[in-house]
Each structure stands twice: as C-alpha cells, then as structure tokens.
CSV table of C-alpha atoms and ligand atoms in Angstrom, one decimal:
chain,number,residue,atom,x,y,z
A,1,UNK,CA,-6.0,9.7,34.5
A,2,UNK,CA,-4.9,13.3,33.7
A,3,UNK,CA,-1.2,14.0,33.0
A,4,UNK,CA,0.4,17.5,32.9
A,5,UNK,CA,3.2,17.6,30.3
A,6,UNK,CA,5.9,20.2,30.1
A,7,UNK,CA,8.2,20.8,27.1
A,8,UNK,CA,11.2,23.2,27.2
A,9,UNK,CA,14.0,21.4,25.3
A,10,UNK,CA,14.3,23.9,22.5
A,11,UNK,CA,12.6,27.2,21.7
A,12,UNK,CA,9.0,26.4,22.6
A,13,UNK,CA,7.7,26.8,26.1
A,14,UNK,CA,4.8,24.4,26.3
A,15,UNK,CA,2.4,22.8,28.7
A,16,UNK,CA,-0.5,20.5,28.1
A,17,UNK,CA,-3.0,18.2,29.8
A,18,UNK,CA,-3.8,14.8,28.3
A,19,UNK,CA,-6.3,12.4,29.7
A,20,UNK,CA,-6.8,8.6,29.0
A,21,UNK,CA,-10.2,7.6,27.6
A,22,UNK,CA,-10.0,3.8,28.0
A,23,UNK,CA,-9.0,1.2,25.4
A,24,UNK,CA,-5.5,2.6,25.4
A,25,UNK,CA,-6.6,5.9,23.8
A,26,UNK,CA,-6.2,9.5,25.0
A,27,UNK,CA,-7.6,12.9,24.5
A,28,UNK,CA,-5.9,16.4,24.6
A,29,UNK,CA,-7.7,18.6,27.2
A,30,UNK,CA,-5.4,21.6,26.6
A,31,UNK,CA,-2.2,22.3,24.6
A,32,UNK,CA,-0.5,25.7,25.1
A,33,UNK,CA,2.6,26.5,23.1
A,34,UNK,CA,4.5,29.7,23.3
A,35,UNK,CA,7.1,30.1,20.6
A,36,UNK,CA,10.2,32.1,21.3
A,37,UNK,CA,10.9,32.7,17.6
A,38,UNK,CA,10.9,36.5,17.9
A,39,UNK,CA,13.6,36.3,20.7
A,40,UNK,CA,15.9,34.2,18.5
A,41,UNK,CA,15.2,35.6,15.0
A,42,UNK,CA,17.8,38.4,15.2
A,43,UNK,CA,20.4,35.7,15.7
A,44,UNK,CA,19.3,33.5,12.8
A,45,UNK,CA,19.0,30.5,15.1
A,46,UNK,CA,18.2,29.4,18.6
A,47,UNK,CA,20.5,30.9,21.3
A,48,UNK,CA,20.6,28.4,24.2
A,49,UNK,CA,21.0,31.0,27.0
A,50,UNK,CA,18.2,33.2,25.7
A,51,UNK,CA,16.0,30.1,25.4
A,52,UNK,CA,16.6,28.9,29.0
A,53,UNK,CA,15.9,32.4,30.4
A,54,UNK,CA,12.7,32.7,28.4
A,55,UNK,CA,11.5,29.3,29.6
A,56,UNK,CA,12.1,30.4,33.2
A,57,UNK,CA,10.1,33.6,32.6
A,58,UNK,CA,7.2,32.0,30.9
A,59,UNK,CA,6.7,28.4,32.1
A,60,UNK,CA,4.7,29.2,35.3
A,61,UNK,CA,2.1,31.2,33.4
A,62,UNK,CA,2.0,28.6,30.5
A,63,UNK,CA,1.2,25.8,33.0
A,64,UNK,CA,-1.5,28.0,34.6
A,65,UNK,CA,-3.0,28.5,31.2
A,66,UNK,CA,-2.9,24.8,30.4
A,67,UNK,CA,-4.8,24.1,33.6
A,68,UNK,CA,-7.3,26.9,32.9
A,69,UNK,CA,-7.9,25.8,29.4
A,70,UNK,CA,-8.6,22.2,30.6
A,71,UNK,CA,-10.9,23.7,33.3
A,72,UNK,CA,-9.0,22.0,36.1
A,73,UNK,CA,-6.6,22.6,39.0
A,74,UNK,CA,-3.6,20.6,40.1
A,75,UNK,CA,-6.0,18.6,42.3
A,76,UNK,CA,-7.2,16.7,39.2
A,77,UNK,CA,-3.7,15.9,37.9
A,78,UNK,CA,-2.4,12.3,38.4
A,79,UNK,CA,1.2,12.7,37.1
A,80,UNK,CA,3.7,15.4,36.0
A,81,UNK,CA,5.7,14.6,32.8
A,82,UNK,CA,8.5,16.8,31.5
A,83,UNK,CA,11.0,16.5,28.7
A,84,UNK,CA,14.3,15.4,30.4
A,85,UNK,CA,16.4,15.3,27.3
A,86,UNK,CA,17.7,15.3,24.6
A,87,UNK,CA,17.9,19.0,24.0
A,88,UNK,CA,19.4,22.3,25.1
A,89,UNK,CA,20.3,21.5,28.6
A,90,UNK,CA,19.5,24.9,30.2
A,91,UNK,CA,15.9,24.7,29.0
A,92,UNK,CA,15.6,21.0,29.9
A,93,UNK,CA,16.6,21.8,33.4
A,94,UNK,CA,14.0,24.5,33.7
A,95,UNK,CA,11.2,22.1,32.6
A,96,UNK,CA,12.4,19.1,34.7
A,97,UNK,CA,13.0,21.1,37.8
A,98,UNK,CA,9.5,22.7,37.6
A,99,UNK,CA,7.9,19.3,37.0
A,100,UNK,CA,9.9,17.8,39.9
A,101,UNK,CA,8.9,20.7,42.2
A,102,UNK,CA,5.2,20.3,41.4
A,103,UNK,CA,5.4,16.5,41.8
A,104,UNK,CA,7.2,16.8,45.1
A,105,UNK,CA,4.8,19.5,46.5
A,106,UNK,CA,1.7,17.6,45.4
A,107,UNK,CA,3.1,14.2,46.1
A,108,UNK,CA,2.5,13.1,42.5
A,109,UNK,CA,4.5,10.8,40.3
A,110,UNK,CA,7.2,12.4,38.1
A,111,UNK,CA,7.8,11.0,34.6
A,112,UNK,CA,11.1,12.0,32.8
A,113,UNK,CA,10.2,11.9,29.2
A,114,UNK,CA,12.6,11.4,26.3
A,115,UNK,CA,11.7,14.2,23.8
A,116,UNK,CA,12.2,11.8,20.9
A,117,UNK,CA,10.0,9.1,22.4
A,118,UNK,CA,7.3,11.8,22.8
A,119,UNK,CA,7.5,12.5,19.0
A,120,UNK,CA,7.6,8.8,18.4
A,121,UNK,CA,4.5,8.0,20.4
A,122,UNK,CA,2.3,10.9,19.2
A,123,UNK,CA,0.8,8.7,16.5
A,124,UNK,CA,-0.6,6.4,19.1
A,125,UNK,CA,-2.5,9.3,20.6
A,126,UNK,CA,-3.8,10.7,17.3
A,127,UNK,CA,-4.3,7.5,15.3
A,128,UNK,CA,-4.2,4.5,17.8
A,129,UNK,CA,-1.2,3.0,16.0
A,130,UNK,CA,-0.2,-0.4,17.5
A,131,UNK,CA,3.3,-1.7,18.1
A,132,UNK,CA,5.4,-2.6,16.2
A,133,UNK,CA,5.8,0.1,13.6
A,134,UNK,CA,8.4,1.9,11.5
A,135,UNK,CA,9.3,5.4,12.7
A,136,UNK,CA,10.8,8.1,10.5
A,137,UNK,CA,12.0,10.8,12.9
A,138,UNK,CA,12.7,14.0,11.1
A,139,UNK,CA,13.4,17.1,13.2
A,140,UNK,CA,15.8,20.0,13.7
A,141,UNK,CA,18.3,17.7,15.5
A,142,UNK,CA,17.6,14.3,14.0
A,143,UNK,CA,17.0,12.2,11.0
A,144,UNK,CA,16.5,8.5,11.8
A,145,UNK,CA,14.6,5.4,10.9
A,146,UNK,CA,13.7,3.1,13.8
A,147,UNK,CA,11.6,0.0,14.5
A,148,UNK,CA,9.4,0.8,17.4
A,149,UNK,CA,8.8,-2.5,19.2
A,150,UNK,CA,7.1,-1.2,22.3
A,151,UNK,CA,7.2,1.5,25.0
A,152,UNK,CA,10.9,2.3,25.5
A,153,UNK,CA,12.0,-0.3,22.9
A,154,UNK,CA,13.5,1.1,19.7
A,155,UNK,CA,15.9,-0.5,17.2
A,156,UNK,CA,17.9,2.0,15.2
A,157,UNK,CA,17.9,1.1,11.5
A,158,UNK,CA,19.5,4.2,10.0
A,159,UNK,CA,20.5,7.7,11.0
A,160,UNK,CA,22.2,10.7,9.4
A,161,UNK,CA,25.9,10.6,9.1
A,162,UNK,CA,26.2,14.4,9.1
A,163,UNK,CA,23.4,17.0,9.2
A,164,UNK,CA,19.9,16.5,10.5
A,165,UNK,CA,17.2,17.0,8.0
A,166,UNK,CA,15.7,20.1,9.7
A,167,UNK,CA,19.1,21.6,9.8
A,168,UNK,CA,19.4,21.1,6.0
A,169,UNK,CA,16.1,23.0,5.6
A,170,UNK,CA,17.2,25.7,8.0
A,171,UNK,CA,20.6,26.2,6.3
A,172,UNK,CA,19.1,26.2,2.8
A,173,UNK,CA,16.6,28.9,4.0
A,174,UNK,CA,19.6,30.9,5.3
A,175,UNK,CA,21.5,30.6,2.0
A,176,UNK,CA,18.4,31.7,0.0
A,177,UNK,CA,17.7,34.6,2.4
A,178,UNK,CA,14.4,33.1,3.4
A,179,UNK,CA,14.7,33.7,7.1
A,180,UNK,CA,14.1,31.6,10.2
A,181,UNK,CA,12.8,29.0,10.9
A,182,UNK,CA,13.8,27.6,7.6
A,183,UNK,CA,11.5,24.6,7.0
A,184,UNK,CA,8.2,26.4,6.5
A,185,UNK,CA,10.0,29.2,4.6
A,186,UNK,CA,11.5,26.8,2.1
A,187,UNK,CA,8.2,25.0,1.8
A,188,UNK,CA,6.4,28.3,1.0
A,189,UNK,CA,9.1,29.4,-1.6
A,190,UNK,CA,9.1,25.9,-3.2
A,191,UNK,CA,5.3,26.1,-3.8
A,192,UNK,CA,5.9,28.4,-6.8
A,193,UNK,CA,9.2,26.9,-7.9
A,194,UNK,CA,10.2,24.5,-10.7
A,195,UNK,CA,11.8,21.4,-9.0
A,196,UNK,CA,13.3,20.2,-12.2
A,197,UNK,CA,15.4,23.4,-12.9
A,198,UNK,CA,18.5,22.6,-10.8
A,199,UNK,CA,20.1,19.2,-10.8
A,200,UNK,CA,21.0,18.5,-7.1
A,201,UNK,CA,22.5,15.3,-5.7
A,202,UNK,CA,20.5,12.6,-3.8
A,203,UNK,CA,23.0,11.6,-1.2
A,204,UNK,CA,23.3,7.8,-0.4
A,205,UNK,CA,20.4,7.0,-2.8
A,206,UNK,CA,20.6,3.4,-3.8
A,207,UNK,CA,23.3,2.5,-1.2
A,208,UNK,CA,22.7,-0.4,1.1
A,209,UNK,CA,21.1,0.3,4.5
A,210,UNK,CA,19.0,3.4,5.4
A,211,UNK,CA,21.5,6.0,6.7
A,212,UNK,CA,21.0,9.6,5.5
A,213,UNK,CA,23.5,12.3,4.5
A,214,UNK,CA,22.7,15.9,3.8
A,215,UNK,CA,26.0,17.8,3.7
A,216,UNK,CA,26.7,17.1,0.0
A,217,UNK,CA,23.2,18.4,-0.9
A,218,UNK,CA,23.8,21.5,1.3
A,219,UNK,CA,27.1,22.2,-0.5
A,220,UNK,CA,25.4,21.8,-3.9
A,221,UNK,CA,22.7,24.3,-2.8
A,222,UNK,CA,25.4,26.7,-1.6
A,223,UNK,CA,27.3,26.5,-4.9
A,224,UNK,CA,24.2,27.0,-7.0
A,225,UNK,CA,23.1,30.0,-4.8
A,226,UNK,CA,26.6,31.5,-5.1
A,227,UNK,CA,26.4,31.4,-8.9
A,228,UNK,CA,23.1,33.3,-8.7
A,229,UNK,CA,24.2,35.8,-6.2
A,230,UNK,CA,23.4,39.4,-7.0
A,231,UNK,CA,21.2,38.4,-9.9
A,232,UNK,CA,18.8,35.9,-8.2
A,233,UNK,CA,15.2,36.7,-8.9
A,234,UNK,CA,12.3,35.5,-6.7
A,235,UNK,CA,11.7,32.8,-9.3
A,236,UNK,CA,15.3,31.6,-9.1
A,237,UNK,CA,15.0,31.3,-5.4
A,238,UNK,CA,11.7,29.5,-5.6
A,239,UNK,CA,13.2,27.1,-8.2
A,240,UNK,CA,16.2,26.3,-6.0
A,241,UNK,CA,14.0,25.8,-2.9
A,242,UNK,CA,11.7,23.4,-4.9
A,243,UNK,CA,14.8,21.6,-6.4
A,244,UNK,CA,16.2,21.2,-2.8
A,245,UNK,CA,12.9,20.0,-1.3
A,246,UNK,CA,12.4,17.4,-4.1
A,247,UNK,CA,16.0,16.1,-3.7
A,248,UNK,CA,15.3,15.7,0.1
A,249,UNK,CA,12.0,13.9,-0.6
A,250,UNK,CA,13.6,11.5,-3.2
A,251,UNK,CA,16.4,10.7,-0.7
A,252,UNK,CA,14.0,10.0,2.1
A,253,UNK,CA,11.8,7.9,-0.1
A,254,UNK,CA,14.7,5.7,-1.1
A,255,UNK,CA,15.9,5.3,2.5
A,256,UNK,CA,12.4,4.4,3.6
A,257,UNK,CA,12.2,1.7,1.0
A,258,UNK,CA,15.4,0.2,2.3
A,259,UNK,CA,14.0,0.4,5.8
A,260,UNK,CA,10.9,-1.5,4.8
A,261,UNK,CA,13.1,-4.3,3.6
A,262,UNK,CA,15.2,-4.2,6.8
A,263,UNK,CA,12.1,-4.3,8.9
A,264,UNK,CA,10.8,-7.2,6.9
A,265,UNK,CA,14.0,-9.1,7.4
A,266,UNK,CA,13.8,-8.8,11.2
A,267,UNK,CA,10.0,-9.0,11.7
A,268,UNK,CA,9.0,-11.5,9.0
A,269,UNK,CA,6.9,-8.9,7.1
A,270,UNK,CA,6.8,-5.2,6.0
A,271,UNK,CA,5.8,-2.8,8.8
A,272,UNK,CA,2.0,-2.4,9.1
A,273,UNK,CA,2.5,1.4,9.5
A,274,UNK,CA,5.1,4.1,8.8
A,275,UNK,CA,4.9,6.9,11.3
A,276,UNK,CA,6.5,10.2,10.5
A,277,UNK,CA,7.3,12.4,13.5
A,278,UNK,CA,9.2,15.6,14.3
A,279,UNK,CA,9.0,19.1,12.9
A,280,UNK,CA,9.9,18.2,9.3
A,281,UNK,CA,7.0,15.8,9.1
A,282,UNK,CA,4.9,19.0,8.9
A,283,UNK,CA,6.3,19.4,5.3
A,284,UNK,CA,3.5,18.8,2.8
A,285,UNK,CA,5.7,17.6,-0.1
A,286,UNK,CA,7.4,15.1,2.2
A,287,UNK,CA,4.0,13.8,3.3
A,288,UNK,CA,2.9,13.3,-0.3
A,289,UNK,CA,6.2,11.5,-1.1
A,290,UNK,CA,5.8,9.2,1.9
A,291,UNK,CA,2.2,8.4,0.8
A,292,UNK,CA,3.4,7.4,-2.6
A,293,UNK,CA,6.3,5.3,-1.1
A,294,UNK,CA,4.0,3.4,1.3
A,295,UNK,CA,1.1,2.7,-1.0
A,296,UNK,CA,2.6,0.0,-3.2
A,297,UNK,CA,3.7,-1.9,-0.1
A,298,UNK,CA,0.3,-1.7,1.6
A,299,UNK,CA,1.9,0.2,4.4
A,300,UNK,CA,-0.3,2.7,6.3
A,301,UNK,CA,1.3,6.2,6.5
A,302,UNK,CA,0.5,8.0,9.8
A,303,UNK,CA,1.5,11.6,10.2
A,304,UNK,CA,0.1,13.6,13.1
A,305,UNK,CA,-1.4,17.0,12.4
A,306,UNK,CA,1.3,19.7,11.9
A,307,UNK,CA,0.8,21.3,15.4
A,308,UNK,CA,1.6,17.9,17.0
A,309,UNK,CA,4.6,17.2,14.7
A,310,UNK,CA,6.5,20.4,15.8
A,311,UNK,CA,7.4,20.7,19.4
A,312,UNK,CA,4.5,20.7,21.8
A,313,UNK,CA,3.7,19.4,25.3
A,314,UNK,CA,0.7,17.3,24.4
A,315,UNK,CA,3.2,14.7,23.1
A,316,UNK,CA,5.1,14.9,26.4
A,317,UNK,CA,1.9,14.5,28.4
A,318,UNK,CA,0.9,11.5,26.3
A,319,UNK,CA,4.3,9.8,26.6
A,320,UNK,CA,4.1,10.4,30.3
A,321,UNK,CA,0.6,8.9,30.4
A,322,UNK,CA,1.7,5.8,28.5
A,323,UNK,CA,4.5,5.3,31.0
A,324,UNK,CA,2.3,6.0,34.0
A,325,UNK,CA,-0.3,3.5,32.8
A,326,UNK,CA,2.6,0.9,32.4
A,327,UNK,CA,3.6,1.7,36.0
A,328,UNK,CA,6.8,3.4,35.0
A,329,UNK,CA,7.7,6.6,36.8
A,330,UNK,CA,11.1,8.4,37.5
A,331,UNK,CA,12.9,9.2,40.7
A,332,UNK,CA,13.1,12.9,41.6
A,333,UNK,CA,16.8,12.8,41.3
A,334,UNK,CA,16.6,11.8,37.6
A,335,UNK,CA,19.4,13.6,35.8
A,336,UNK,CA,18.4,15.4,32.6
A,337,UNK,CA,20.4,14.2,29.6
A,338,UNK,CA,21.5,16.6,26.8
A,339,UNK,CA,22.2,13.5,24.7
A,340,UNK,CA,19.7,10.6,25.0
A,341,UNK,CA,19.4,8.4,21.9
A,342,UNK,CA,16.2,6.5,21.5
A,343,UNK,CA,18.0,3.2,20.9
A,344,UNK,CA,19.5,3.6,24.4
A,345,UNK,CA,16.2,4.1,26.1
A,346,UNK,CA,14.7,1.3,28.1
A,347,UNK,CA,11.1,1.2,29.2
A,348,UNK,CA,12.0,1.5,32.9
A,349,UNK,CA,14.4,4.4,32.5
B,1,KG4,O1,10.7,18.7,16.1
B,1,KG4,P1,11.0,20.2,16.0
B,1,KG4,O2,9.9,21.1,16.2
B,1,KG4,O3,12.2,20.6,17.0
B,1,KG4,C1,13.2,19.7,17.2
B,1,KG4,O4,14.2,19.8,16.4
B,1,KG4,O5,13.1,18.9,18.2
B,1,KG4,O6,11.6,20.4,14.5
B,1,KG4,C2,12.1,21.7,14.1
B,1,KG4,C3,12.6,21.6,12.7
B,1,KG4,C4,13.2,22.8,12.2
B,1,KG4,O7,14.4,22.5,11.5
B,1,KG4,C5,12.2,23.4,11.2
B,1,KG4,O8,12.7,24.2,10.1
B,1,KG4,C6,11.6,22.1,10.7
B,1,KG4,O9,11.4,21.3,11.8
B,1,KG4,N1,10.2,22.3,10.1
B,1,KG4,C7,10.0,22.0,8.8
B,1,KG4,C8,8.6,22.4,8.5
B,1,KG4,N2,8.1,22.9,9.7
B,1,KG4,C9,9.1,22.8,10.7
B,1,KG4,N3,10.8,21.6,7.8
B,1,KG4,C10,10.2,21.5,6.5
B,1,KG4,N4,9.0,21.8,6.3
B,1,KG4,C11,8.1,22.3,7.2
B,1,KG4,N5,6.9,22.6,6.9
B,2,ZN,ZN1,11.3,18.0,18.6
C-alpha cells in the first residue's frame, strides 16, 4: 500500500510517499519539504496569511516532485492523507482541500491526520516501537507528556501551563539577537557557552505531576539579557544560550521522571520506551539529557532523525497508512480543526 501525505499546517510545504513493508513496518519512498523560512524571516515569526498563500503557490509542484522522486504516478497511490489540524487554519485548508480533491477525482480514500498524532507515530515508522509508550511532544506549539495506548488513544499526563517549549527557544533566540528559527540558533550558540555561568530557574521542578512552565524562565533570560545590553560579547550570548538550554533540559528531565512514575501507576510498570517527537526533539543537548534520564530506569529512548522530528509529510503519510491499514478513513466533508488536542482524538475520528 502506498500513501501520499501532505503537510501544510505551519511554514513547511511538504509531500511524501510512504509504503508498507509487511509486519507493520513502513518505508519512505519520497519526502519533499519546502521551507518558507525566507518568506517569514523579515517578520521574525510565521505570518499565517503569507504561509497560506505560499502553500497554495507551491503545493502542486511539491506533490509532483514527491511522486517523481518515488518513481510513481497517482495510479500507484492507495490513499491520500493530509494534516487536518491542529495548526494555522489557512494552510491546513490548502492541504486538506488539495488532498480531498485528489481523493475525490481518483476515487481514493482520504485520511484526515492530526498533526500531533503524525509526530507521535513517527517512531513506529523509524524504530518499530510498539504500543503502549510514553510520548514527550516538544514542538513550536506544544509541550506535553502523554501515554500512547494505541492508534488514536492518548492519555494526557502533563502539559505546559504557559508557553510551548519551542516558543521558549524562539523567544530566547530573539532576545539574544540570534535570529529565526530560534531552536537551532540557540543550540549553535550554546555549543561554545558556559552553562553554569548564569543561574536560571527550573520552573515546576520537583512539583507533583508532570506539567511544564516556561514563562518564568523566559522572564529570567530577558532580565539577564537586559543587564548585558549594549555590552554583551559573543561569549556572553553563548553563555546565556547554554544556561537557558541546560535549564530547559533539567526541567524536562524532572518532568519525565514524574511521568515515568505516573505511567507506572496506571500501567503496572515503567514505560518500555520514551519517544521524543516534534521539532525540539532535534535538540542534541535534550537528546543527551533524555538518554541519561531513561537509562537508570531501563527505558528505551527513541528519537527519530532530526529531519523526521521537524515538520515533514512522511510522518503524515505514515499516520495515514496506519489508519488506512486499520480501516479508518475520513469523510470528504471532514472539517479541519485549528485546535485538535491529542487527548480528544479517537481512532475513528
Ligand atoms: O514540530 P515543529 O517543526 O513545528 C511545530 O511546531 O509543529 O517544531 C518547530 C519548533 C520551533 O520552535 C523550533 O525553534 C524548534 O522546533 N526547533 C528546535 C531545534 N530545531 C527546531 N529547538 C531546539 N533545538 C533544535 N535543534
Ligand atoms: Zn509539528
């Protein structure tokens, strides 16, 4: 079975083809991602209207390239999957409408994919992870810990009570004059920094549960940056970036340890695997921290390769394929959802 996946929920226009290879596995036949970063950079963030128009301009040719790269035509496709939320609704409409149009013209099943479920299931494509597992979803819009029980079955254990983790990276980068997108820029600057130089808070560390908070950390970074303003050397900026990144890693490690215990309470044992998903999972320091956090508990850490952590359409095609194999498709009048929490997702939705 070959599924064409389409991703347009933020600032990447992407199309990919994923095929099943038996035994529940899959393989990526093509994966085309066109980043709109240059269109948004002058504004220091993603502008929804510009994003939607760029998706509209580019999507047809990106789909044609995905088919070309896979060496196939639409004849060989068995289902069309598109991100139908959550995300910037203009872009989501462009992707969903295109997918519905192809599905309708070719009489193929349409699968409305939840973008977060696509991130969540990627590790099953890359590493054959079996249900249940613990999921750390860390992206530009989210920071959550969930128990993944099965397709469409998610139990929320903890979430951010203010900013998303990627947002914290992006805002820190802005404060430090490191440009956009912030995550990779902070990571690069931190590489030559002294993480022990600035004492920054670890919000909610040690508190019960596994919720997250980043606004206090952001404020502390702002106050430190203000004190340095005008006199900040490249080393000062590197040190502050490193101190911030380490504070984030410490906090996430603490929250994960609490989630291990919560998972154990409800499942009678620690999770066999912790899967990190979403753009921030591309962060190398975070990966190293998670490795150290999992090891003492015998928990396997699974982090997909960076190109499959950040937004892409292979993850959408794979989520579509998993649903199609389970006999779950979506009606052509499926309404895209700007807000669509994983904990509200049901397998049949
Ligand atoms: O999942 P994603 O590509 O888009 C959605 O939010 O759905 O995540 C984007 C976020 C941005 O905030 C970006 O700065 C962050 O992921 N990011 C990183 C890194 N690469 C991307 N954050 C920290 N370190 C990175 N290496
Ligand atoms: Zn994403």
